[in-house]
Coordinates of C-alpha atoms and ligand atoms in Angstrom, one line a residue:
M1 CA -0.1 0.1 0.0
R2 CA 1.0 3.4 -1.1
A3 CA 0.5 6.4 1.7
S4 CA -0.6 8.5 -1.0
R5 CA -3.4 6.1 -2.0
F6 CA -4.4 5.6 1.4
H7 CA -6.7 7.2 3.7
L8 CA -3.8 7.8 6.5
A9 CA -6.1 10.0 8.9
T10 CA -3.5 10.6 11.9
L11 CA -4.1 13.3 14.4
K12 CA -1.6 15.5 16.2
E13 CA -3.9 16.5 19.0
T14 CA -5.0 14.2 21.8
P15 CA -9.0 14.3 21.5
V16 CA -10.0 15.7 24.9
D17 CA -13.1 13.3 25.4
A18 CA -11.2 10.4 25.2
E19 CA -10.0 8.9 28.5
I20 CA -8.0 5.8 28.1
I21 CA -5.2 5.6 26.0
S22 CA -6.5 2.9 23.6
H23 CA -9.4 5.4 22.9
Q24 CA -7.0 8.2 22.4
L25 CA -4.6 6.4 20.2
M26 CA -7.5 4.8 18.1
L27 CA -8.5 8.2 17.4
R28 CA -5.1 9.8 16.8
A29 CA -3.9 6.8 14.3
G30 CA -7.2 7.4 12.4
M31 CA -8.8 4.0 12.9
I32 CA -12.3 4.8 14.2
R33 CA -14.6 7.9 14.5
R34 CA -17.6 8.3 16.4
H35 CA -21.2 9.3 15.4
A36 CA -23.0 9.2 18.6
A37 CA -22.3 7.8 22.2
G38 CA -21.0 4.4 21.5
I39 CA -21.4 4.3 17.8
Y40 CA -18.0 3.9 15.6
S41 CA -17.1 3.7 12.2
W42 CA -14.0 1.7 11.4
L43 CA -11.8 3.4 9.0
P44 CA -9.5 1.5 6.5
L45 CA -6.4 1.6 8.9
G46 CA -8.4 0.3 11.8
L47 CA -10.4 -2.2 9.6
R48 CA -7.2 -4.0 8.7
I49 CA -6.5 -4.6 12.5
L50 CA -9.9 -5.6 12.7
R51 CA -9.9 -8.2 10.2
K52 CA -6.6 -9.6 11.4
V53 CA -8.6 -10.3 14.6
E54 CA -11.5 -12.0 12.9
Q55 CA -9.2 -14.2 10.4
I56 CA -7.4 -15.6 13.6
I57 CA -10.7 -16.3 15.3
R58 CA -12.2 -17.7 12.2
E59 CA -9.2 -20.0 11.7
E60 CA -9.4 -21.7 15.2
M61 CA -13.1 -21.9 15.1
D62 CA -13.0 -23.8 11.8
R63 CA -9.9 -25.7 13.1
A64 CA -12.2 -26.7 16.4
G65 CA -14.7 -28.1 14.0
A66 CA -17.2 -25.1 14.5
L67 CA -19.4 -24.0 11.3
E68 CA -19.6 -20.3 10.4
L69 CA -23.2 -18.8 9.6
L70 CA -24.6 -15.4 9.6
M71 CA -27.6 -14.4 11.6
P72 CA -29.8 -11.2 11.5
S73 CA -29.5 -8.3 13.9
F74 CA -33.2 -7.4 13.8
Q75 CA -34.7 -10.1 15.9
P76 CA -38.4 -10.7 16.3
A77 CA -39.9 -10.4 20.0
E78 CA -42.1 -13.9 19.7
L79 CA -38.6 -15.8 19.8
W80 CA -37.7 -13.6 23.1
Q81 CA -41.1 -14.4 24.5
E82 CA -40.5 -17.8 24.0
S83 CA -37.3 -18.0 25.9
G84 CA -38.9 -15.7 28.5
R85 CA -36.1 -12.9 27.9
W86 CA -38.6 -10.4 26.4
D87 CA -39.5 -9.3 29.8
Q88 CA -36.6 -10.1 31.7
F89 CA -33.7 -8.4 29.7
G90 CA -33.3 -4.6 31.0
P91 CA -33.0 -1.5 29.0
E92 CA -30.0 -2.9 27.1
L93 CA -32.1 -4.5 24.9
L94 CA -33.1 -2.0 22.0
R95 CA -36.7 -2.9 21.3
L96 CA -38.7 -1.5 18.3
R97 CA -41.6 -1.6 16.0
D98 CA -41.8 -2.2 12.6
R99 CA -44.2 -0.6 10.2
H100 CA -46.5 -3.6 10.6
D101 CA -46.5 -2.5 14.6
R102 CA -44.5 -6.0 15.1
D103 CA -42.1 -5.9 18.3
A104 CA -38.6 -7.0 17.4
C105 CA -35.2 -5.9 18.9
I106 CA -31.5 -5.5 17.8
G107 CA -29.8 -8.4 18.9
P108 CA -27.5 -8.0 21.8
T109 CA -26.9 -12.0 21.8
H110 CA -28.1 -14.7 19.6
E111 CA -29.3 -17.6 21.8
E112 CA -32.8 -17.4 20.4
I113 CA -32.2 -17.3 16.8
V114 CA -29.6 -19.9 16.9
T115 CA -32.1 -22.0 18.9
D116 CA -34.7 -21.5 16.2
I117 CA -32.3 -22.1 13.4
F118 CA -31.4 -25.7 15.5
R119 CA -35.0 -26.7 16.0
R120 CA -36.1 -26.4 12.4
E121 CA -32.7 -27.8 10.9
V122 CA -31.7 -30.5 13.3
N123 CA -33.7 -33.8 14.4
S124 CA -31.3 -36.4 15.2
Y125 CA -28.8 -37.1 17.6
R126 CA -26.8 -38.2 15.0
Q127 CA -26.3 -34.6 13.6
L128 CA -24.9 -34.0 16.9
P129 CA -22.5 -32.8 18.3
L130 CA -22.9 -29.3 16.4
N131 CA -21.1 -25.7 16.9
F132 CA -22.4 -22.8 15.0
Y133 CA -20.4 -19.7 15.1
Q134 CA -20.9 -15.9 13.4
I135 CA -19.0 -12.8 13.5
Q136 CA -21.7 -10.2 13.6
T137 CA -22.4 -6.8 14.7
K138 CA -24.5 -6.8 18.3
F139 CA -26.3 -3.9 20.0
R140 CA -26.6 -3.4 23.7
D141 CA -27.7 0.0 24.9
E142 CA -25.2 0.3 27.4
I143 CA -26.0 2.8 30.2
R144 CA -22.5 4.1 30.1
P145 CA -20.9 3.6 26.8
R146 CA -17.2 4.6 27.1
F147 CA -13.7 4.3 26.6
G148 CA -14.6 4.1 22.7
V149 CA -15.1 0.6 21.1
M150 CA -13.9 -1.0 24.5
R151 CA -17.7 -0.6 25.8
S152 CA -19.5 0.6 23.1
R153 CA -23.1 0.3 22.0
E154 CA -22.7 -1.2 18.4
F155 CA -19.7 -3.8 18.5
I156 CA -18.7 -7.0 16.9
M157 CA -18.7 -10.2 18.7
K158 CA -17.6 -13.8 17.5
D159 CA -20.3 -15.9 19.1
A160 CA -20.6 -19.2 18.7
Y161 CA -23.4 -22.2 20.1
S162 CA -22.9 -25.4 21.0
F163 CA -25.5 -28.5 21.0
D164 CA -24.9 -32.0 22.5
I165 CA -27.2 -34.8 23.3
D166 CA -26.1 -35.0 27.2
K167 CA -24.0 -33.3 29.6
E168 CA -20.9 -34.9 29.1
G169 CA -21.2 -34.1 25.4
M170 CA -21.5 -30.6 26.5
Q171 CA -18.4 -30.8 28.7
R172 CA -16.1 -32.0 25.7
S173 CA -17.6 -29.0 23.5
Y174 CA -16.8 -26.5 26.2
D175 CA -13.2 -27.8 26.5
I176 CA -12.6 -27.9 22.9
M177 CA -13.8 -24.3 22.9
D178 CA -11.4 -23.4 25.9
Q179 CA -8.6 -25.0 24.1
A180 CA -9.6 -23.0 20.8
Y181 CA -9.9 -19.8 22.8
I182 CA -6.2 -20.6 24.2
N183 CA -5.1 -20.8 20.8
I184 CA -6.7 -17.9 19.9
F185 CA -5.4 -15.6 22.4
D186 CA -2.1 -17.0 22.0
R187 CA -2.0 -16.2 18.5
F188 CA -2.9 -12.7 19.2
G189 CA 0.2 -12.5 21.1
L190 CA -1.3 -10.8 24.0
D191 CA -0.7 -11.1 27.6
Y192 CA -4.0 -12.8 28.9
R193 CA -5.5 -15.1 31.4
A194 CA -8.2 -17.5 31.6
V195 CA -10.3 -17.0 35.0
S196 CA -13.4 -18.8 36.4
A197 CA -16.4 -16.5 36.4
D198 CA -20.2 -15.6 37.1
S199 CA -22.5 -16.6 34.6
G200 CA -24.4 -13.3 34.9
A201 CA -27.7 -12.7 33.1
I202 CA -27.2 -15.4 30.1
G203 CA -27.8 -18.1 32.5
G204 CA -26.0 -21.6 33.1
S205 CA -23.4 -22.7 35.8
T206 CA -19.8 -23.2 34.6
S207 CA -18.1 -20.0 32.8
Q208 CA -14.9 -18.8 32.2
E209 CA -13.7 -15.4 31.3
F210 CA -10.7 -14.6 29.2
H211 CA -8.9 -11.5 30.3
V212 CA -6.1 -9.3 28.6
L213 CA -4.3 -7.9 31.5
A214 CA -4.0 -4.2 31.2
D215 CA -3.9 -1.5 34.2
S216 CA -6.8 0.2 33.2
G217 CA -8.9 -3.0 32.9
E218 CA -12.7 -2.6 34.4
D219 CA -12.4 -6.2 36.0
A220 CA -10.3 -7.2 38.9
I221 CA -8.9 -10.8 39.0
A222 CA -7.4 -12.7 41.5
F223 CA -4.4 -15.5 41.2
S224 CA -3.0 -17.6 43.6
E225 CA 0.5 -16.7 43.7
Q226 CA 1.6 -20.4 44.3
G227 CA -1.4 -22.6 42.8
D228 CA -3.4 -22.6 39.6
F229 CA -6.5 -20.7 41.0
A230 CA -7.6 -17.7 39.0
A231 CA -11.2 -16.1 39.0
N232 CA -12.8 -12.8 38.7
I233 CA -12.9 -11.0 41.9
E234 CA -16.8 -10.8 41.6
T235 CA -16.8 -14.9 42.5
V236 CA -13.7 -15.0 44.6
E237 CA -14.7 -16.3 48.7
A238 CA -13.0 -14.1 51.0
L239 CA -12.0 -17.1 53.6
P240 CA -13.0 -15.8 57.3
P241 CA -9.7 -14.9 59.3
R242 CA -8.1 -17.7 61.2
I243 CA -7.6 -15.2 64.2
E244 CA -9.7 -14.8 67.1
R245 CA -11.2 -11.2 67.9
S246 CA -8.8 -8.9 69.6
A247 CA -9.9 -8.2 73.2
A248 CA -11.6 -5.1 74.1
S249 CA -9.1 -2.6 76.0
A250 CA -11.2 0.3 76.7
E251 CA -14.5 1.7 77.5
M252 CA -16.6 3.0 74.4
Q253 CA -16.7 6.9 73.9
T254 CA -18.5 9.1 71.9
V255 CA -16.4 11.6 69.9
D256 CA -17.1 14.7 67.9
T257 CA -16.2 14.0 64.2
P258 CA -17.6 17.4 62.2
G259 CA -16.6 17.1 58.7
M260 CA -15.5 13.7 58.8
Y261 CA -17.9 11.7 56.2
T262 CA -15.4 9.4 54.7
I263 CA -13.1 6.7 56.0
E264 CA -10.0 8.3 54.9
D265 CA -11.1 11.6 57.0
L266 CA -12.2 9.5 59.9
A267 CA -8.8 7.4 60.1
N268 CA -6.8 11.0 59.4
G269 CA -8.8 12.8 61.7
L270 CA -8.8 10.5 64.7
G271 CA -5.2 9.0 63.9
V272 CA -6.0 5.2 63.7
S273 CA -5.5 3.2 60.5
A274 CA -8.7 2.4 58.0
Q275 CA -9.0 -1.2 59.2
Q276 CA -9.9 0.1 62.8
C277 CA -12.7 1.8 61.4
M278 CA -16.3 0.0 60.2
K279 CA -17.7 1.2 57.0
T280 CA -21.6 0.9 57.5
L281 CA -23.6 0.8 54.0
I282 CA -27.4 1.2 53.9
V283 CA -28.9 -0.9 51.0
E284 CA -32.3 -1.6 50.1
A285 CA -34.3 -4.8 51.4
E286 CA -36.2 -7.1 49.5
D287 CA -39.4 -6.0 51.3
G288 CA -38.9 -2.3 50.4
G289 CA -37.1 -1.6 54.0
L290 CA -33.1 -1.3 54.6
V291 CA -30.4 -3.6 55.3
A292 CA -27.3 -2.6 56.9
L293 CA -23.9 -4.1 55.7
V294 CA -20.6 -3.6 57.8
L295 CA -17.3 -4.0 56.3
R296 CA -13.6 -3.1 57.4
G297 CA -12.8 0.6 56.6
D298 CA -10.1 -0.8 53.8
H299 CA -12.3 -3.2 52.4
E300 CA -14.9 -3.2 49.7
L301 CA -18.6 -4.4 49.3
N302 CA -18.7 -7.4 46.8
A303 CA -22.1 -6.6 45.1
L304 CA -22.7 -10.2 43.9
K305 CA -22.3 -11.7 47.5
A306 CA -24.1 -9.3 49.0
E307 CA -27.5 -9.5 46.6
R308 CA -27.4 -13.0 47.5
L309 CA -27.9 -12.5 51.2
D310 CA -31.3 -13.4 52.7
G311 CA -33.7 -10.1 52.6
V312 CA -31.2 -8.0 50.5
A313 CA -32.8 -7.1 47.3
S314 CA -31.3 -8.2 44.1
P315 CA -29.9 -6.4 42.0
L316 CA -28.0 -4.9 44.8
R317 CA -29.0 -1.1 45.3
L318 CA -27.6 1.7 47.6
A319 CA -30.5 3.4 49.8
Q320 CA -31.4 6.5 48.7
R321 CA -29.7 9.1 51.2
E322 CA -33.1 10.8 52.1
Q323 CA -34.8 7.3 53.0
I324 CA -31.6 7.0 55.1
T325 CA -32.0 10.2 56.8
A326 CA -35.9 9.6 57.2
T327 CA -35.5 6.1 58.7
L328 CA -32.4 6.3 60.8
G329 CA -32.2 10.0 61.7
S330 CA -28.7 10.9 61.2
D331 CA -26.9 11.1 57.9
I332 CA -24.8 8.5 55.9
G333 CA -21.5 9.9 57.3
S334 CA -22.4 8.9 60.7
I335 CA -24.0 5.6 60.5
G336 CA -22.9 2.7 62.7
P337 CA -23.7 -0.9 63.6
I338 CA -24.1 0.0 67.6
G339 CA -27.9 1.0 68.7
L340 CA -28.6 0.8 65.0
N341 CA -32.1 -0.6 64.6
L342 CA -32.1 -2.4 61.5
K343 CA -31.3 -5.9 60.2
T344 CA -27.1 -5.9 59.9
I345 CA -24.7 -7.9 58.7
V346 CA -21.0 -7.9 59.3
D347 CA -18.3 -9.0 57.1
H348 CA -16.1 -12.0 58.8
S349 CA -13.1 -9.6 58.7
A350 CA -14.9 -6.5 60.3
A351 CA -16.4 -9.1 62.9
V352 CA -13.0 -9.6 64.4
V353 CA -11.9 -6.3 65.1
G354 CA -11.7 -5.3 68.6
D355 CA -11.8 -1.5 69.9
F356 CA -13.2 -0.2 66.5
V357 CA -14.6 3.3 65.4
C358 CA -17.9 3.5 63.9
G359 CA -20.5 6.2 63.3
A360 CA -22.5 6.7 66.2
N361 CA -26.1 7.5 64.4
Q362 CA -25.9 11.1 65.4
D363 CA -24.8 13.5 63.4
D364 CA -20.9 14.3 63.4
K365 CA -20.4 11.8 66.1
H366 CA -18.5 8.5 66.2
F367 CA -17.9 6.0 68.9
I368 CA -14.1 5.0 69.5
N369 CA -13.2 1.5 71.5
A370 CA -16.5 -0.2 70.4
N371 CA -16.4 -4.0 70.7
W372 CA -18.9 -6.5 69.2
G373 CA -20.6 -8.4 71.9
R374 CA -19.9 -6.0 74.6
D375 CA -21.4 -3.0 72.9
C376 CA -24.1 -4.5 70.8
E377 CA -25.1 -8.1 70.3
E378 CA -22.6 -10.5 68.5
P379 CA -22.9 -9.9 64.7
V380 CA -24.3 -11.9 62.2
K381 CA -21.9 -12.8 60.0
A382 CA -21.3 -13.0 56.1
D383 CA -18.8 -13.0 53.4
I384 CA -19.4 -10.1 51.6
R385 CA -16.2 -7.9 50.7
N386 CA -13.9 -8.4 47.9
V387 CA -10.8 -10.3 48.1
V388 CA -7.8 -8.2 48.6
D389 CA -3.7 -8.8 47.5
G390 CA -2.3 -11.5 50.3
D391 CA -5.6 -12.8 51.1
P392 CA -5.6 -16.7 51.4
S393 CA -6.4 -18.4 48.2
P394 CA -9.3 -20.4 48.3
G395 CA -9.5 -23.7 46.4
S396 CA -5.3 -24.1 46.7
T397 CA -2.4 -22.8 48.6
G398 CA -0.8 -19.7 48.8
Q399 CA -1.8 -16.0 48.7
L400 CA -4.0 -14.0 46.4
K401 CA -2.6 -11.6 44.1
I402 CA -5.3 -8.9 42.3
L403 CA -4.6 -7.7 38.7
R404 CA -6.7 -5.7 36.3
G405 CA -8.1 -7.0 33.2
I406 CA -10.2 -6.5 30.3
E407 CA -12.9 -8.8 29.4
V408 CA -12.5 -10.0 25.8
G409 CA -14.0 -13.8 26.0
H410 CA -16.5 -15.2 27.8
I411 CA -17.6 -19.3 27.5
F412 CA -20.4 -20.6 29.4
Q413 CA -22.5 -24.1 29.7
L414 CA -26.1 -23.0 29.4
G415 CA -27.5 -26.6 29.6
Q416 CA -31.1 -26.8 28.5
K417 CA -31.9 -23.2 28.9
Y418 CA -33.1 -22.3 25.5
S419 CA -33.6 -25.8 24.2
E420 CA -36.4 -26.5 26.9
S421 CA -38.3 -23.0 26.8
M422 CA -38.1 -22.9 23.0
Q423 CA -39.0 -26.5 22.5
A424 CA -36.0 -27.5 20.4
A425 CA -35.5 -31.2 20.7
V426 CA -33.8 -34.2 18.5
L427 CA -34.5 -37.8 18.8
D428 CA -32.1 -40.4 20.6
E429 CA -31.6 -43.5 19.7
N430 CA -34.4 -44.8 21.1
G431 CA -36.9 -42.3 19.2
K432 CA -37.3 -40.1 22.5
G433 CA -37.3 -36.4 21.9
I434 CA -34.4 -34.8 24.1
A435 CA -33.7 -31.1 24.7
P436 CA -30.0 -30.8 23.7
F437 CA -27.6 -29.6 26.3
M438 CA -26.2 -26.1 25.2
G439 CA -23.0 -24.1 25.3
C440 CA -22.5 -20.4 24.3
Y441 CA -18.8 -18.4 23.5
G442 CA -18.3 -14.9 23.3
I443 CA -15.3 -13.0 22.0
G444 CA -15.6 -9.2 21.9
V445 CA -13.9 -8.7 18.6
T446 CA -13.8 -4.9 18.7
R447 CA -12.7 -4.9 22.3
V448 CA -9.7 -7.2 21.5
V449 CA -8.2 -4.3 19.1
A450 CA -8.6 -1.9 22.2
A451 CA -7.7 -4.3 24.6
A452 CA -4.1 -5.2 22.5
I453 CA -3.3 -1.1 22.2
E454 CA -4.1 -0.7 26.1
Q455 CA -1.4 -3.7 26.8
N456 CA 0.9 -2.4 23.8
H457 CA 1.7 1.2 23.6
D458 CA 4.6 3.8 24.5
A459 CA 4.4 7.7 24.3
Q460 CA 4.9 7.6 20.4
G461 CA 1.9 5.2 20.1
I462 CA 0.8 1.9 19.4
I463 CA 3.1 -1.2 19.5
W464 CA 1.4 -4.0 17.3
P465 CA 2.0 -7.5 18.3
A466 CA 3.2 -9.0 15.0
A467 CA -0.2 -10.8 14.5
L468 CA -2.6 -7.8 14.6
A469 CA -0.4 -5.3 12.8
P470 CA -2.0 -3.4 10.1
F471 CA 1.1 -3.5 8.0
Q472 CA 4.2 -5.6 8.7
L473 CA 6.7 -3.2 7.3
A474 CA 6.9 0.8 6.5
I475 CA 9.2 1.8 3.9
C476 CA 10.0 5.4 4.2
P477 CA 12.0 7.1 1.9
I478 CA 13.5 10.5 2.2
N479 CA 13.1 12.8 -0.8
Y480 CA 11.2 10.2 -2.9
H481 CA 9.9 12.7 -5.0
K482 CA 13.1 14.7 -5.6
S483 CA 16.0 12.0 -5.8
E484 CA 16.0 9.4 -8.7
V485 CA 18.2 7.3 -6.6
V486 CA 16.0 6.9 -4.1
K487 CA 12.8 6.3 -6.0
Q488 CA 14.4 3.5 -7.7
A489 CA 15.7 1.6 -4.6
T490 CA 12.6 2.4 -2.9
D491 CA 10.3 1.1 -5.7
D492 CA 12.5 -1.9 -6.1
L493 CA 12.4 -2.8 -2.5
Y494 CA 8.6 -2.1 -2.4
Q495 CA 8.1 -4.6 -5.3
Q496 CA 10.2 -7.1 -3.8
C497 CA 8.0 -7.0 -0.5
L498 CA 4.8 -7.4 -2.7
T499 CA 6.3 -10.4 -4.6
R500 CA 6.9 -11.8 -1.5
G501 CA 3.4 -11.3 -0.2
L502 CA 4.5 -9.0 2.7
E503 CA 1.8 -6.4 4.0
V504 CA 4.3 -3.3 3.1
F505 CA 3.5 0.2 3.7
L506 CA 5.1 2.7 1.3
D507 CA 5.1 6.2 3.0
D508 CA 5.6 8.2 -0.5
R509 CA 4.0 11.4 1.1
A510 CA 6.3 14.5 0.2
L511 CA 6.5 15.4 3.8
R512 CA 9.1 16.1 6.3
P513 CA 10.9 12.6 7.4
G514 CA 10.1 13.5 11.0
V515 CA 6.5 13.8 10.3
I516 CA 6.3 10.2 8.6
F517 CA 8.4 8.8 11.3
S518 CA 5.9 10.0 13.8
D519 CA 3.0 8.9 11.8
M520 CA 4.5 5.3 11.4
E521 CA 5.0 5.0 15.3
L522 CA 1.8 6.1 16.1
I523 CA 0.1 3.4 13.9
G524 CA 2.3 1.1 15.2
I525 CA 3.9 -0.7 12.2
P526 CA 6.6 -3.2 13.5
H527 CA 9.6 -2.5 11.1
R528 CA 10.5 0.4 9.6
I529 CA 13.3 1.1 6.7
V530 CA 14.5 4.4 6.0
L531 CA 16.3 5.1 2.4
S532 CA 18.2 8.1 1.6
E533 CA 20.5 9.2 -0.7
R534 CA 22.9 9.7 1.8
G535 CA 22.6 6.0 2.7
I536 CA 22.6 4.8 -0.5
T537 CA 26.0 6.7 -1.5
A538 CA 27.4 5.2 1.6
Q539 CA 26.0 1.7 0.9
Q540 CA 23.5 1.7 3.8
F541 CA 20.0 1.7 4.8
E542 CA 18.5 2.4 8.2
Y543 CA 16.4 0.0 10.1
K544 CA 14.5 0.6 13.4
G545 CA 12.2 -2.1 15.1
R546 CA 9.2 -0.5 16.7
S547 CA 10.3 -0.8 20.0
D548 CA 13.8 -0.2 19.5
D549 CA 15.5 2.5 21.4
S550 CA 17.4 3.8 18.3
A551 CA 17.5 2.7 14.5
Q552 CA 20.7 1.1 13.0
E553 CA 22.7 1.4 9.8
L554 CA 23.0 -1.5 7.7
P555 CA 24.8 -2.6 4.4
L556 CA 22.6 -1.9 1.4
D557 CA 23.7 -5.1 -0.1
E558 CA 21.9 -6.9 2.8
L559 CA 18.6 -5.4 2.3
K560 CA 17.0 -8.0 0.5
T561 CA 18.1 -10.9 2.8
F562 CA 17.2 -8.5 5.8
V563 CA 13.7 -8.1 4.7
D564 CA 13.4 -11.9 4.1
K565 CA 14.4 -12.5 7.2
L566 CA 11.6 -10.3 8.8
Y567 CA 8.9 -12.7 8.4
P568 CA 10.8 -16.0 7.5
D569 CA 7.7 -18.4 7.6
Q570 CA 6.1 -16.2 4.8
C571 CA 8.9 -15.8 2.2
A572 CA 9.5 -18.2 -0.4
P573 CA 13.1 -19.6 -0.6
G574 CA 15.4 -18.2 -3.1
Ligands
ATP1 P1 -19.0 -6.9 30.4 O1 -19.2 -7.5 31.6 O2 -17.8 -6.2 30.0 O3 -20.5 -5.8 29.9 P2 -20.7 -9.2 29.3 O4 -20.3 -10.1 30.4 O5 -22.1 -8.5 29.3 O6 -19.2 -8.2 28.8 P3 -21.0 -11.2 27.1 O7 -22.2 -11.1 26.9 O8 -20.0 -12.3 27.7 O9 -20.4 -9.9 27.8 O10 -20.3 -10.9 25.7 C1 -19.2 -11.5 25.1 C2 -17.7 -10.6 25.0 O11 -18.4 -9.3 24.3 C3 -17.4 -10.0 26.2 O12 -16.8 -10.9 26.7 C4 -16.8 -8.7 25.7 O13 -15.5 -8.9 25.0 C5 -17.7 -8.3 24.4 N1 -18.6 -7.3 24.9 C6 -19.7 -7.2 25.7 N2 -20.4 -6.0 25.8 C7 -19.4 -5.1 25.1 C8 -19.6 -3.9 24.9 N3 -20.7 -3.0 25.2 N4 -18.4 -3.4 23.5 C9 -17.7 -4.2 23.5 N5 -17.6 -5.5 23.9 C10 -18.5 -6.2 24.1
MG2 MG1 -22.3 -6.6 29.5

């Protein structure tokens, strides 16, 4: 590709509304453009990368025996009514009505459609196992679309659905997909982890997520530093501390704490550690009332654990400030478990703290030296917090370490949820109808592109892993339009690369070398060769790998073999 024929749309300035680096770099490199919240076009450069991601996925899915098809975005409501999700799905489901007043939605996922296909096309156990997949556009009306294509409303997903006659078959299909995902993410060349996960709204039991590791990741994932335990923090059990509660050493006292509303204010103001302070959160109860949840000040509430508690509303909702002040008579910054007339559940770690600090249920007052069992009843305990670095690892030895990840893939076992509700059955060997056992397997194709950048960039721009780079090699001539020798050498090299099937980008724009170099670094091409008149006279060319600190001068007569060696697998011998 010649730059003069390409739409290279790089921007010098960092767009102000782009918060994270991948979003900034995708805009600056001219990969995507925004039309509305969470709605993007992919420009030619971005599309090249997207296609690479798709191609790797397609090859590995095909190799794993899955069959590609293509399903519609527009989905009739009847199918969703059959599965029961028409009423269950929240506002993420974009519902619409066509000119004949028929209800429909734009597909956020395709369990209903694929089950409809299956029940019409497949009728015997002999046709199983079967795995259908597609790479297709989804729409989810996300409440907070952000970070560009990382969390957009319209995005491309690879989704696959397996069908088996029994549970064992479903497990086998799941294991095959698990391995296919490992192959896919290995081929991307990204640092990732597979972790066990919650199954969320789609249903089913066994489930695993694939996360690309990056500090900006929305998810926290917990790993055992010694064992092989790895899970999304949402699902990880915090084991109760093995230590006894420390004994009370002083009488409880009320202290004035004006202006101290957060745990940090309180710890600083009273000169104690956050661990010593109790954080009391008021959430809505199932019956419309309130429930108090108490955590150590340095711990965070785990919403999934909390909403599973008896009496707590699911999904979890923090109580409104007005309801709290009206019911409890004091503001949120001063609430505590002592003398509180509410159902109260205390995290295991909070329940072993002695002489603690907590709100006194009067504005601007706290208790110090409060003790469970002495100043109030023995607490009702539960695991309601997120695990933290250094917690013991459940299910294996060692301690947990927490890292941030971007969820790029998710595999689930669905069981018979859709095949039963939508009456998709096949005949078994005795002629009896059986609802097949399904699995579903997603990869956020557009999100993978953003995650790859989030993990691989520097101050100059993107550093593509070889498998995803839009071009493999940049040729940057200096004075291409003025120097005949430069033009000749450049055109020869360009031809050689094309003949070899390399994806080469020739920057033949009449621009200053500095501008060309910074564009090539911004868009992240892995290798750069510079040809100049001075170099050619000295029988040299310049080479720089995208992550190299500096360029090197190499003998011109080795240029051909040098280029062949960059991508040896792709070059025909001789
Ligand atoms: P998340 O928790 O990030 O919302 P999810 O659990 O809703 O994801 P799935 O329904 O499992 O996602 O979808 C499969 C994959 O699609 C996800 O692993 C993710 O990579 C991708 N994905 C989901 N929602 C979005 C979105 N709004 N924008 C881009 N990619 C998305
Ligand atoms: Mg989601």
